[in-house]
Coordinates of C-alpha atoms in Angstrom, one line a residue:
M10 CA 3.5 15.3 49.0
L11 CA 6.8 13.0 49.9
T12 CA 5.7 11.0 53.1
Q13 CA 8.4 8.3 53.5
L14 CA 11.5 7.2 51.9
S15 CA 12.5 3.4 52.4
I16 CA 15.8 2.1 50.4
N17 CA 17.5 -1.2 50.7
N18 CA 20.5 -2.3 49.3
Y19 CA 20.9 0.6 46.9
A20 CA 24.9 1.8 46.6
L21 CA 26.0 2.5 49.3
I22 CA 22.8 2.1 51.4
N23 CA 22.0 -0.9 53.3
H24 CA 18.7 0.2 55.2
L25 CA 17.1 3.7 55.3
S26 CA 14.0 4.8 55.8
I27 CA 13.2 8.1 56.7
D28 CA 10.0 10.6 57.0
F29 CA 9.3 13.6 55.6
S30 CA 6.7 16.4 56.3
S31 CA 5.6 19.4 54.3
G32 CA 7.0 23.2 54.4
L33 CA 10.8 23.5 53.5
S34 CA 13.4 20.7 54.3
I35 CA 16.7 20.6 54.3
I36 CA 18.9 18.0 53.5
T37 CA 22.8 18.7 54.3
G38 CA 26.6 17.0 54.2
E39 CA 29.6 16.8 53.1
T40 CA 30.6 15.9 49.6
G41 CA 31.0 12.3 48.8
A42 CA 28.6 11.9 52.0
G43 CA 26.1 10.6 49.6
K44 CA 23.4 12.9 48.7
S45 CA 23.6 12.0 44.9
I46 CA 22.6 8.6 45.7
L47 CA 19.4 9.4 48.0
L48 CA 18.3 11.4 44.3
G49 CA 19.6 8.2 42.7
A50 CA 17.2 6.3 44.7
L51 CA 14.0 8.6 44.6
G52 CA 14.6 8.8 40.7
L53 CA 14.5 5.1 40.5
V54 CA 11.6 4.9 42.2
L55 CA 10.2 7.3 39.9
G56 CA 11.0 5.4 36.9
N57 CA 14.8 6.4 36.1
R58 CA 16.4 2.9 34.4
A59 CA 18.2 0.9 36.8
D60 CA 20.9 -2.0 36.1
L61 CA 22.7 -4.3 38.5
S62 CA 25.6 -1.9 39.6
S63 CA 22.7 -0.5 42.0
L64 CA 23.4 -3.1 44.4
K65 CA 25.2 -3.1 47.1
D66 CA 24.6 -6.8 47.5
T67 CA 24.9 -8.3 44.4
S68 CA 23.2 -11.8 46.0
T69 CA 20.0 -10.2 47.2
K70 CA 17.3 -7.4 45.1
C71 CA 16.9 -3.9 45.8
V72 CA 14.2 -1.9 47.1
V73 CA 13.1 1.5 47.1
E74 CA 9.7 2.7 48.1
A75 CA 8.2 6.3 48.4
R76 CA 4.8 6.9 49.8
V77 CA 2.9 9.9 48.5
E78 CA -0.1 11.7 50.1
I79 CA -2.4 13.3 46.7
S80 CA -5.6 13.4 48.2
N81 CA -5.8 17.0 47.3
Y82 CA -4.4 16.8 43.9
H83 CA -7.5 15.4 41.7
L84 CA -5.7 12.7 40.5
Q85 CA -8.6 10.2 40.0
D86 CA -9.4 10.5 36.8
F87 CA -5.3 9.6 36.0
F88 CA -5.0 6.7 37.8
H89 CA -8.4 5.3 36.5
S90 CA -7.4 6.0 33.0
V91 CA -3.4 3.8 33.5
D92 CA -6.3 0.8 35.4
L93 CA -4.7 1.3 38.8
D94 CA -6.3 1.4 42.2
Y95 CA -6.0 5.2 43.1
E96 CA -5.4 5.5 47.1
A97 CA -4.7 8.8 49.2
E98 CA -2.1 7.6 50.3
T99 CA -0.2 5.9 47.5
I100 CA 3.1 3.6 47.9
I101 CA 5.1 3.5 44.7
R102 CA 7.6 0.2 44.7
R103 CA 11.2 -0.3 42.3
E104 CA 12.4 -3.8 42.8
I105 CA 16.2 -5.0 41.2
L106 CA 16.4 -8.2 41.3
P107 CA 20.0 -9.7 41.1
S108 CA 19.5 -10.9 37.7
G109 CA 19.1 -8.0 37.0
K110 CA 15.7 -7.7 36.4
S111 CA 13.7 -4.7 37.1
R112 CA 10.1 -4.8 38.8
A113 CA 8.0 -1.3 39.5
F114 CA 4.2 -1.6 41.3
V115 CA 1.8 1.3 42.5
N116 CA -0.4 0.4 45.3
D117 CA 0.9 -3.3 45.3
T118 CA -0.1 -3.7 41.2
P119 CA 2.8 -4.1 38.4
V120 CA 3.0 -1.0 36.1
K121 CA 5.5 -0.3 33.6
L122 CA 8.2 2.6 33.4
T123 CA 5.8 4.6 31.1
V124 CA 3.4 4.8 33.6
L125 CA 5.8 5.1 36.6
N126 CA 7.0 8.4 34.8
E127 CA 3.7 9.8 33.7
L128 CA 3.1 9.9 37.1
R129 CA 6.2 11.1 38.1
E130 CA 5.2 14.6 36.1
K131 CA 2.3 14.7 38.4
L132 CA 4.0 14.2 41.4
I133 CA 7.9 15.7 42.3
D134 CA 9.4 17.7 40.0
V135 CA 13.3 16.8 40.9
H136 CA 15.6 19.8 40.1
S137 CA 19.3 19.0 39.4
Q138 CA 22.0 21.4 38.4
H139 CA 22.3 20.5 34.9
Q140 CA 18.4 20.9 33.9
T141 CA 19.1 24.8 34.2
M142 CA 19.6 23.9 31.0
Q143 CA 16.1 23.3 30.2
L144 CA 15.1 27.2 30.4
S145 CA 16.9 27.3 26.7
D146 CA 14.3 24.9 25.5
V147 CA 11.4 25.4 23.9
K148 CA 9.0 23.5 25.2
F149 CA 10.1 24.5 28.6
Q150 CA 9.5 27.9 27.6
F151 CA 6.3 27.6 26.4
D152 CA 5.2 25.3 30.2
I153 CA 6.2 28.4 32.0
L154 CA 4.1 30.6 29.5
D155 CA 1.3 28.3 29.3
A156 CA 1.1 27.9 33.5
L157 CA 1.1 31.7 33.8
A158 CA -2.1 31.6 30.8
K159 CA -4.0 29.2 32.4
N160 CA -3.8 27.3 28.8
R161 CA -3.4 23.9 30.6
D162 CA -7.0 23.0 29.3
R163 CA -6.9 24.7 26.1
V164 CA -3.7 23.1 25.1
A165 CA -4.6 19.7 26.2
I166 CA -7.8 19.8 23.5
Y167 CA -5.2 20.8 21.0
K168 CA -3.2 18.1 21.5
R169 CA -5.9 15.8 21.1
D170 CA -7.1 17.6 17.5
F171 CA -3.5 17.7 16.7
G172 CA -3.2 14.1 16.6
Q173 CA -6.4 13.5 15.0
L174 CA -5.2 16.5 12.0
S175 CA -1.8 14.3 12.3
L176 CA -3.8 10.8 11.5
L177 CA -6.3 12.3 8.8
K178 CA -2.9 14.0 6.7
K179 CA -1.4 10.4 7.0
E180 CA -4.8 9.0 5.8
L181 CA -5.1 11.5 2.8
L182 CA -0.9 10.9 1.9
A183 CA -2.1 7.1 2.1
I184 CA -4.8 7.5 -0.6
E185 CA -3.4 9.4 -2.6
T186 CA -0.2 7.5 -3.3
A187 CA -2.5 4.6 -3.6
Q188 CA -4.3 6.3 -5.8
K189 CA -1.5 7.4 -8.7
E190 CA 0.0 3.5 -7.7
A191 CA -3.7 2.7 -8.5
N192 CA -4.2 5.0 -11.6
Q193 CA -0.2 4.3 -13.1
Q194 CA -1.3 0.7 -13.1
Y195 CA -5.5 0.9 -14.4
D196 CA -5.3 0.1 -17.7
Y197 CA -3.7 -3.1 -17.5
N198 CA -6.0 -4.1 -14.5
F199 CA -9.1 -2.8 -16.3
H200 CA -8.4 -5.2 -19.6
L201 CA -7.8 -8.4 -17.0
F202 CA -11.5 -7.4 -15.1
T203 CA -13.0 -7.0 -17.9
E204 CA -10.9 -10.5 -19.4
L205 CA -12.2 -12.4 -16.3
E206 CA -15.6 -10.9 -15.8
A207 CA -16.5 -11.6 -19.5
A208 CA -14.4 -15.2 -19.0
A209 CA -17.8 -15.8 -16.0
I210 CA -15.8 -18.4 -14.5
Q211 CA -17.7 -20.9 -12.1
L212 CA -16.1 -22.4 -9.1
E213 CA -17.0 -26.0 -9.8
E214 CA -16.6 -25.4 -13.4
Q215 CA -13.3 -27.2 -14.6
E216 CA -13.9 -30.5 -13.0
G217 CA -17.6 -31.1 -14.6
L218 CA -15.8 -29.6 -18.2
E219 CA -13.1 -32.5 -17.9
E220 CA -15.5 -35.4 -16.5
N221 CA -17.3 -34.8 -19.6
L222 CA -14.4 -34.4 -22.4
D223 CA -12.8 -37.6 -21.3
K224 CA -16.4 -39.3 -21.6
L225 CA -16.8 -37.8 -25.2
N226 CA -12.7 -38.9 -25.7
N227 CA -13.9 -42.6 -24.9
I228 CA -17.5 -42.6 -26.5
E229 CA -16.9 -45.9 -29.1
D230 CA -15.9 -47.8 -25.9
I231 CA -18.7 -46.6 -23.7
K232 CA -21.3 -46.9 -26.5
L233 CA -19.7 -51.3 -26.6
S234 CA -19.4 -51.6 -22.9
L235 CA -23.4 -50.3 -22.2
S236 CA -24.3 -52.8 -25.6
E237 CA -22.5 -55.9 -24.4
S238 CA -23.9 -54.9 -20.6
L239 CA -27.3 -55.5 -22.2
E240 CA -26.7 -58.2 -24.2
L241 CA -25.2 -60.2 -20.9
S242 CA -28.8 -58.8 -19.1
V243 CA -31.9 -59.3 -21.5
N244 CA -30.7 -62.3 -23.5
E245 CA -33.9 -64.9 -23.8
E246 CA -31.5 -67.6 -23.2
V247 CA -28.3 -66.6 -21.0
G248 CA -29.3 -62.9 -20.0
L249 CA -29.4 -62.0 -16.3
Q250 CA -32.7 -60.3 -16.4
N251 CA -34.5 -64.0 -17.6
S252 CA -32.3 -66.0 -15.3
L253 CA -33.6 -64.0 -12.2
N254 CA -37.2 -64.0 -13.0
A255 CA -36.9 -67.9 -13.4
L256 CA -35.0 -67.6 -9.9
E257 CA -37.9 -65.9 -8.6
F258 CA -41.2 -68.1 -10.2
K259 CA -39.4 -70.9 -8.7
V260 CA -38.6 -69.7 -5.1
L261 CA -42.3 -68.0 -4.9
R262 CA -43.7 -71.7 -5.5
I263 CA -42.5 -72.4 -2.2
A264 CA -42.5 -69.7 0.2
S265 CA -45.8 -70.4 1.8
F266 CA -44.1 -73.1 3.1
S267 CA -42.1 -72.0 5.9
K268 CA -40.9 -68.5 6.8
E269 CA -37.4 -69.0 6.3
Y270 CA -38.4 -69.5 2.1
K271 CA -40.3 -66.7 1.9
E272 CA -37.4 -64.5 3.6
L273 CA -35.3 -66.3 0.7
A274 CA -38.3 -65.3 -1.6
N275 CA -38.2 -61.4 -0.8
R276 CA -34.5 -61.2 -1.2
V277 CA -34.4 -63.1 -4.8
T278 CA -37.6 -60.2 -5.6
S279 CA -35.1 -57.2 -4.5
I280 CA -32.9 -58.1 -6.4
K281 CA -34.9 -59.0 -9.5
I282 CA -36.4 -55.0 -8.9
E283 CA -33.2 -53.8 -8.8
M284 CA -31.5 -55.6 -11.9
D285 CA -34.8 -54.4 -13.6
D286 CA -33.4 -50.6 -12.5
I287 CA -29.9 -51.5 -13.9
V288 CA -31.5 -52.4 -17.0
S289 CA -33.9 -49.9 -17.7
E290 CA -30.9 -47.5 -17.0
L291 CA -28.1 -49.9 -19.5
E292 CA -31.4 -48.8 -22.0
N293 CA -31.6 -45.2 -21.6
A294 CA -27.7 -44.7 -21.3
N295 CA -27.0 -46.8 -24.6
E296 CA -29.7 -44.8 -26.6
N297 CA -28.4 -41.5 -25.5
V298 CA -24.9 -42.1 -26.2
S299 CA -24.1 -40.2 -29.2
L300 CA -20.4 -38.6 -30.7
D301 CA -21.1 -35.1 -31.2
P302 CA -17.6 -33.0 -32.7
D303 CA -19.2 -29.7 -32.2
E304 CA -20.2 -30.2 -28.2
V305 CA -16.5 -31.3 -27.7
E306 CA -14.8 -28.4 -29.6
K307 CA -16.7 -26.4 -27.5
I308 CA -15.7 -28.1 -24.2
N309 CA -11.6 -28.2 -25.5
D310 CA -12.1 -24.0 -26.2
R311 CA -13.5 -23.5 -22.9
L312 CA -11.3 -25.7 -21.1
Q313 CA -8.1 -24.2 -22.8
L314 CA -9.5 -20.9 -22.0
L315 CA -9.5 -21.9 -18.3
Y316 CA -6.0 -23.2 -18.3
N317 CA -4.6 -20.2 -20.3
L318 CA -6.5 -17.6 -17.6
Q319 CA -4.8 -19.7 -14.8
K320 CA -1.3 -19.8 -16.2
K321 CA -1.7 -15.8 -17.0
H322 CA -2.3 -15.1 -13.5
Y323 CA -0.1 -17.9 -12.2
V324 CA -2.8 -20.0 -10.3
N325 CA -4.1 -23.7 -10.0
S326 CA -7.3 -23.5 -10.1
N327 CA -10.8 -21.7 -10.8
E328 CA -11.0 -21.1 -7.0
E329 CA -7.6 -19.0 -7.3
L330 CA -9.0 -17.3 -10.0
L331 CA -11.7 -15.7 -8.7
V332 CA -9.9 -14.3 -5.4
V333 CA -7.8 -13.0 -8.3
F334 CA -10.8 -11.7 -10.6
E335 CA -12.1 -9.8 -6.7
E336 CA -8.8 -8.4 -6.3
L337 CA -8.6 -6.5 -10.0
S338 CA -12.6 -5.6 -8.8
D339 CA -11.0 -4.0 -5.4
K340 CA -8.5 -2.0 -7.7
V341 CA -10.7 -1.2 -10.5
R342 CA -13.5 0.4 -7.8
Q343 CA -11.2 2.0 -5.8
V344 CA -9.5 4.5 -9.4
A345 CA -13.7 4.9 -9.4
S346 CA -14.2 5.4 -5.9
A347 CA -10.6 7.4 -4.7
E348 CA -12.0 10.7 -5.6
D349 CA -14.9 10.2 -3.4
E350 CA -12.6 9.2 -0.4
L351 CA -10.1 11.9 -1.3
H352 CA -13.3 14.4 -1.1
K353 CA -14.4 13.2 1.9
K354 CA -10.8 13.3 3.9
K355 CA -9.4 16.5 2.4
E356 CA -13.0 17.7 4.1
Q357 CA -12.3 16.3 7.5
I358 CA -9.0 17.9 7.6
E359 CA -10.6 21.2 7.1
V360 CA -12.9 20.6 9.7
T361 CA -10.1 19.5 12.0
S362 CA -8.8 22.4 10.9
K363 CA -11.1 25.0 11.7
K364 CA -11.7 23.4 14.9
L365 CA -7.6 23.8 15.6
D366 CA -7.4 27.0 14.3
D367 CA -9.8 28.2 16.9
V368 CA -8.2 27.0 20.3
A369 CA -4.9 27.7 19.0
E370 CA -6.2 31.5 18.5
K371 CA -7.7 31.2 22.3
I372 CA -4.4 30.0 23.3
S373 CA -2.2 32.8 21.5
K374 CA -4.3 35.3 23.4
A375 CA -3.7 33.8 26.3
R376 CA 0.1 33.6 25.8
T377 CA 0.2 37.2 24.7
S378 CA -2.0 38.4 27.1
A379 CA -0.2 36.7 30.1
I380 CA 3.6 37.6 28.7
P381 CA 4.1 40.9 30.5
K382 CA 2.7 39.0 33.6
L383 CA 5.6 36.4 33.5
I384 CA 8.3 39.2 32.9
K385 CA 7.1 41.4 35.5
A386 CA 7.2 38.6 37.9
L387 CA 10.4 37.4 36.8
E388 CA 12.1 40.2 37.0
F389 CA 10.8 40.7 40.2
L390 CA 12.4 37.6 41.6
L391 CA 15.3 38.1 39.9
S392 CA 16.0 41.9 41.4
D393 CA 15.3 40.3 45.0
L394 CA 18.1 37.7 43.8
G395 CA 20.9 40.5 43.4
M396 CA 20.2 40.7 39.4
G397 CA 18.2 44.1 39.3
N398 CA 19.3 45.1 35.6
A399 CA 17.7 41.5 34.3
R400 CA 16.0 42.1 31.2
F401 CA 13.3 39.5 29.5
S402 CA 11.9 40.7 26.1
M403 CA 9.0 37.3 25.5
K404 CA 6.9 37.5 22.5
A405 CA 4.0 34.6 21.1
I406 CA 4.4 34.8 17.4
P407 CA 1.5 33.3 15.6
T408 CA 2.0 31.7 12.4
S409 CA 0.6 29.6 9.5
S410 CA 2.1 26.3 11.1
Y411 CA 1.0 24.0 13.3
F412 CA 3.1 22.7 16.2
A413 CA 2.9 20.4 19.1
N414 CA 1.1 23.1 21.4
G415 CA -0.2 25.3 19.2
K416 CA 0.6 27.8 16.5
D417 CA 2.8 30.1 17.7
E418 CA 6.6 30.5 17.7
L419 CA 7.9 32.1 21.3
E420 CA 10.9 34.8 21.3
F421 CA 12.4 33.9 24.9
L422 CA 15.3 36.8 25.2
F423 CA 16.9 38.1 28.3
S424 CA 19.8 40.4 29.1
A425 CA 21.9 40.6 32.3
N426 CA 23.5 44.0 32.5
K427 CA 22.0 47.1 31.7
G428 CA 21.8 48.8 28.7
G429 CA 23.0 44.8 27.3
N430 CA 21.9 43.3 24.0
F431 CA 19.0 40.5 24.3
G432 CA 20.5 37.3 23.7
A433 CA 19.5 33.2 23.9
L434 CA 19.3 32.7 27.6
K435 CA 22.6 29.9 26.9
K436 CA 24.2 32.6 25.5
V437 CA 24.1 35.6 27.3
A438 CA 23.4 34.1 31.1
S439 CA 26.0 32.7 33.3
G440 CA 25.7 29.6 35.2
G441 CA 24.8 30.8 38.5
E442 CA 22.6 33.6 37.0
L443 CA 20.6 30.6 35.5
S444 CA 20.3 29.4 38.6
R445 CA 18.9 32.1 40.3
I446 CA 16.7 32.3 36.7
M447 CA 15.3 28.8 37.4
L448 CA 14.2 29.3 40.7
S449 CA 12.6 31.8 40.1
V450 CA 10.8 30.4 36.8
K451 CA 9.8 27.2 39.8
K452 CA 8.4 30.0 42.3
V453 CA 6.4 31.0 39.3
L454 CA 4.9 27.7 37.7
S455 CA 4.7 26.9 41.8
E456 CA 2.2 29.4 41.9
N457 CA 0.3 28.6 39.1
M458 CA 0.6 24.4 38.8
Q459 CA -0.8 21.9 41.4
L460 CA 2.3 20.2 41.7
P461 CA 3.2 18.3 45.7
T462 CA 6.8 18.1 45.9
I463 CA 10.1 20.3 44.2
I464 CA 13.1 19.0 45.3
F465 CA 15.8 21.8 44.3
D466 CA 19.8 19.8 44.0
E467 CA 22.2 22.6 44.9
I468 CA 20.0 25.3 43.4
D469 CA 22.3 28.0 45.5
T470 CA 24.9 26.9 43.1
G471 CA 26.9 30.2 42.5
V472 CA 25.3 32.6 44.8
S473 CA 26.7 33.8 48.3
G474 CA 25.9 36.5 51.3
E475 CA 22.5 38.6 50.7
V476 CA 21.6 36.1 47.5
S477 CA 21.6 32.7 49.5
N478 CA 19.3 34.4 52.0
K479 CA 16.4 35.9 49.4
I480 CA 16.9 32.0 47.9
A481 CA 16.1 31.0 50.8
A482 CA 13.2 33.4 51.4
I483 CA 11.5 32.0 48.1
M484 CA 11.9 29.0 48.7
Q485 CA 10.1 29.6 52.2
Q486 CA 7.6 31.1 49.8
M487 CA 6.9 28.2 48.1
S488 CA 6.6 25.4 50.1
V489 CA 3.7 27.5 51.7
N490 CA 1.3 25.8 49.5
M491 CA 4.0 23.0 48.0
Q492 CA 6.6 20.4 50.2
V493 CA 10.4 21.2 49.4
I494 CA 12.8 19.8 49.8
A495 CA 16.2 21.2 49.2
I496 CA 19.7 19.5 49.1
T497 CA 22.4 22.2 50.0
H498 CA 25.9 23.8 51.3
L499 CA 24.9 27.1 52.2
P500 CA 24.1 27.5 55.8
Q501 CA 21.9 30.2 55.3
I502 CA 19.3 28.5 53.4
A503 CA 19.8 25.1 55.2
A504 CA 18.6 27.5 58.2
K505 CA 15.4 28.4 57.0
G506 CA 14.1 25.0 56.7
S507 CA 11.1 23.9 59.3
N508 CA 13.3 20.3 59.3
H509 CA 16.6 19.2 58.7
Y510 CA 18.4 15.9 57.4
K511 CA 21.5 15.1 57.0
V512 CA 23.5 12.3 54.8
Y513 CA 26.6 11.5 56.3
K514 CA 29.1 8.4 56.0
E515 CA 29.7 5.6 58.2
E516 CA 31.9 3.0 58.6
I517 CA 30.6 -0.5 59.7
H518 CA 32.6 -3.9 60.3
G519 CA 35.0 -1.9 57.8
I520 CA 32.6 -1.2 55.2
T521 CA 31.7 2.4 54.3
T522 CA 27.8 3.1 54.0
T523 CA 26.0 6.1 53.6
N524 CA 23.1 7.3 56.2
L525 CA 19.9 10.1 56.4
K526 CA 18.6 10.9 59.6
E527 CA 16.6 13.8 61.0
L528 CA 18.4 16.0 63.5
S529 CA 17.1 17.8 66.3
S530 CA 17.6 21.4 67.3
E531 CA 21.2 21.3 69.3
E532 CA 21.8 19.1 66.1
R533 CA 21.1 22.0 64.0
I534 CA 23.6 24.5 65.7
F535 CA 26.0 22.1 65.7
E536 CA 26.1 21.0 61.9
I537 CA 25.2 24.5 60.4
A538 CA 27.9 25.9 62.7
E539 CA 30.3 23.1 61.0
M540 CA 29.3 24.6 57.7
L541 CA 30.1 28.6 58.5
S542 CA 33.8 27.1 60.1
G543 CA 34.3 23.9 58.8
K544 CA 35.4 20.4 61.4
E545 CA 36.8 23.1 63.9
I546 CA 33.7 24.9 65.2
S547 CA 34.5 28.1 66.8
D548 CA 32.2 29.7 69.4
T549 CA 31.5 32.3 67.0
A550 CA 30.5 30.0 64.6
L551 CA 28.1 28.5 67.0
T552 CA 26.6 31.8 67.6
H553 CA 26.1 33.0 64.2
A554 CA 24.6 29.6 63.9
K555 CA 22.0 30.0 66.4
E556 CA 21.2 33.9 65.1
L557 CA 20.6 31.8 61.4
L558 CA 18.2 29.8 63.4
N559 CA 16.7 32.5 64.8

């Protein structure tokens, strides 16, 4: 439950800190005193969007902090799922900086507004006047029915499997679309694939072929150069080989005379050995040089094939051609294996659909069973609220379609008058009737959902007299199991609270500010008397106020 709300530099509030307790708490105040500001600040700390207009003083930051006691509400798993530290007394803080930047914290851990809104749904239900229109929302109507039908776990399982089914259907559509496109291109792709496959392209083949072709195209020059090189090397009179032999002989003759000469002899011998190897290789190269026109033609044909394929596929190398080959291979294989993939995906959809059908059937049966209980509970409460002729007609109608919360369509109709026709709530119920229906709905929900706190913002709009007493009684009953905070203009309701707070404006140094204070027993008498008779409080009003409080 909400134990404390602290507000700094928000709208007309400089600084305000108020403690709340369990039971039924009442907030009253003149029109325009700032009750909506309090709700705005609470909405801010619970995840509503904000801007600089929220700041009273735009030179300093706005801070709203709420302390909530959650030890009895089994929220440990939720805190773990969103990676937050769990504390029995959780502190939620929202800051708006002068720059306009907004920050949110839960137990001093920064959080996104999406997480804050998820937490809000588990902590506080703020019911404002315009929210009565939710009664016409089918999702909200299902939420009411499912709460009474104890469908929470079943719907959670259904939603998980429904998400899986939606994903599988999306994947199936993608496979079917890809298969259709692939089939349209299959013949052409297969032709390209087989063409490249037949070419048997090697990664570094092109460079070797171009080198061999260059050598064959210059065979005459190569032959002449090799012959002349051999002549320079082995000529008996001036050849390098004979000269080195003579040099080695001369140096070896003196090698034994000193270490220096021996080193020179070794170096000459090394050069001679290297020259002998060079001559041997020159002789081999010269013997093996020959012009083979067939080989030239063969290399030219192979290179031309590679060049044509590269041009055809808009690439510049064999490496890129091999990438194209792999891509074509995938496309051809995709068509070949698509039927298997389709069959496998359809089997998964069938299995998931069967699971959904089973859960949806259980949900539907629970709803059908709960409808009479819900109708009876709502009609009983409304009768107590002065709507004795109110009647509901509800049906959970099974369909073959999968919806987000089951396979049912819901017929939720209402008649306010005896013998009147049933119709949609928004068409046949007045504003005051909608308020009383919503209060009855919240009463039913409070008995079937574990929600720490509910805040009613003028739920009593459009009612008076004995009906207001009944509204107060219902809120008192709700406050036995949860914290109820009611903002009201009716003294009959204000008198039923276990705690009473007043919102008021005051002017300090020419600046208007909004404040909130808890009223003492004596102050409550005067506040309720003022609600009864206005600013001029009569003795009769005081007496009536005391009677209401007693």
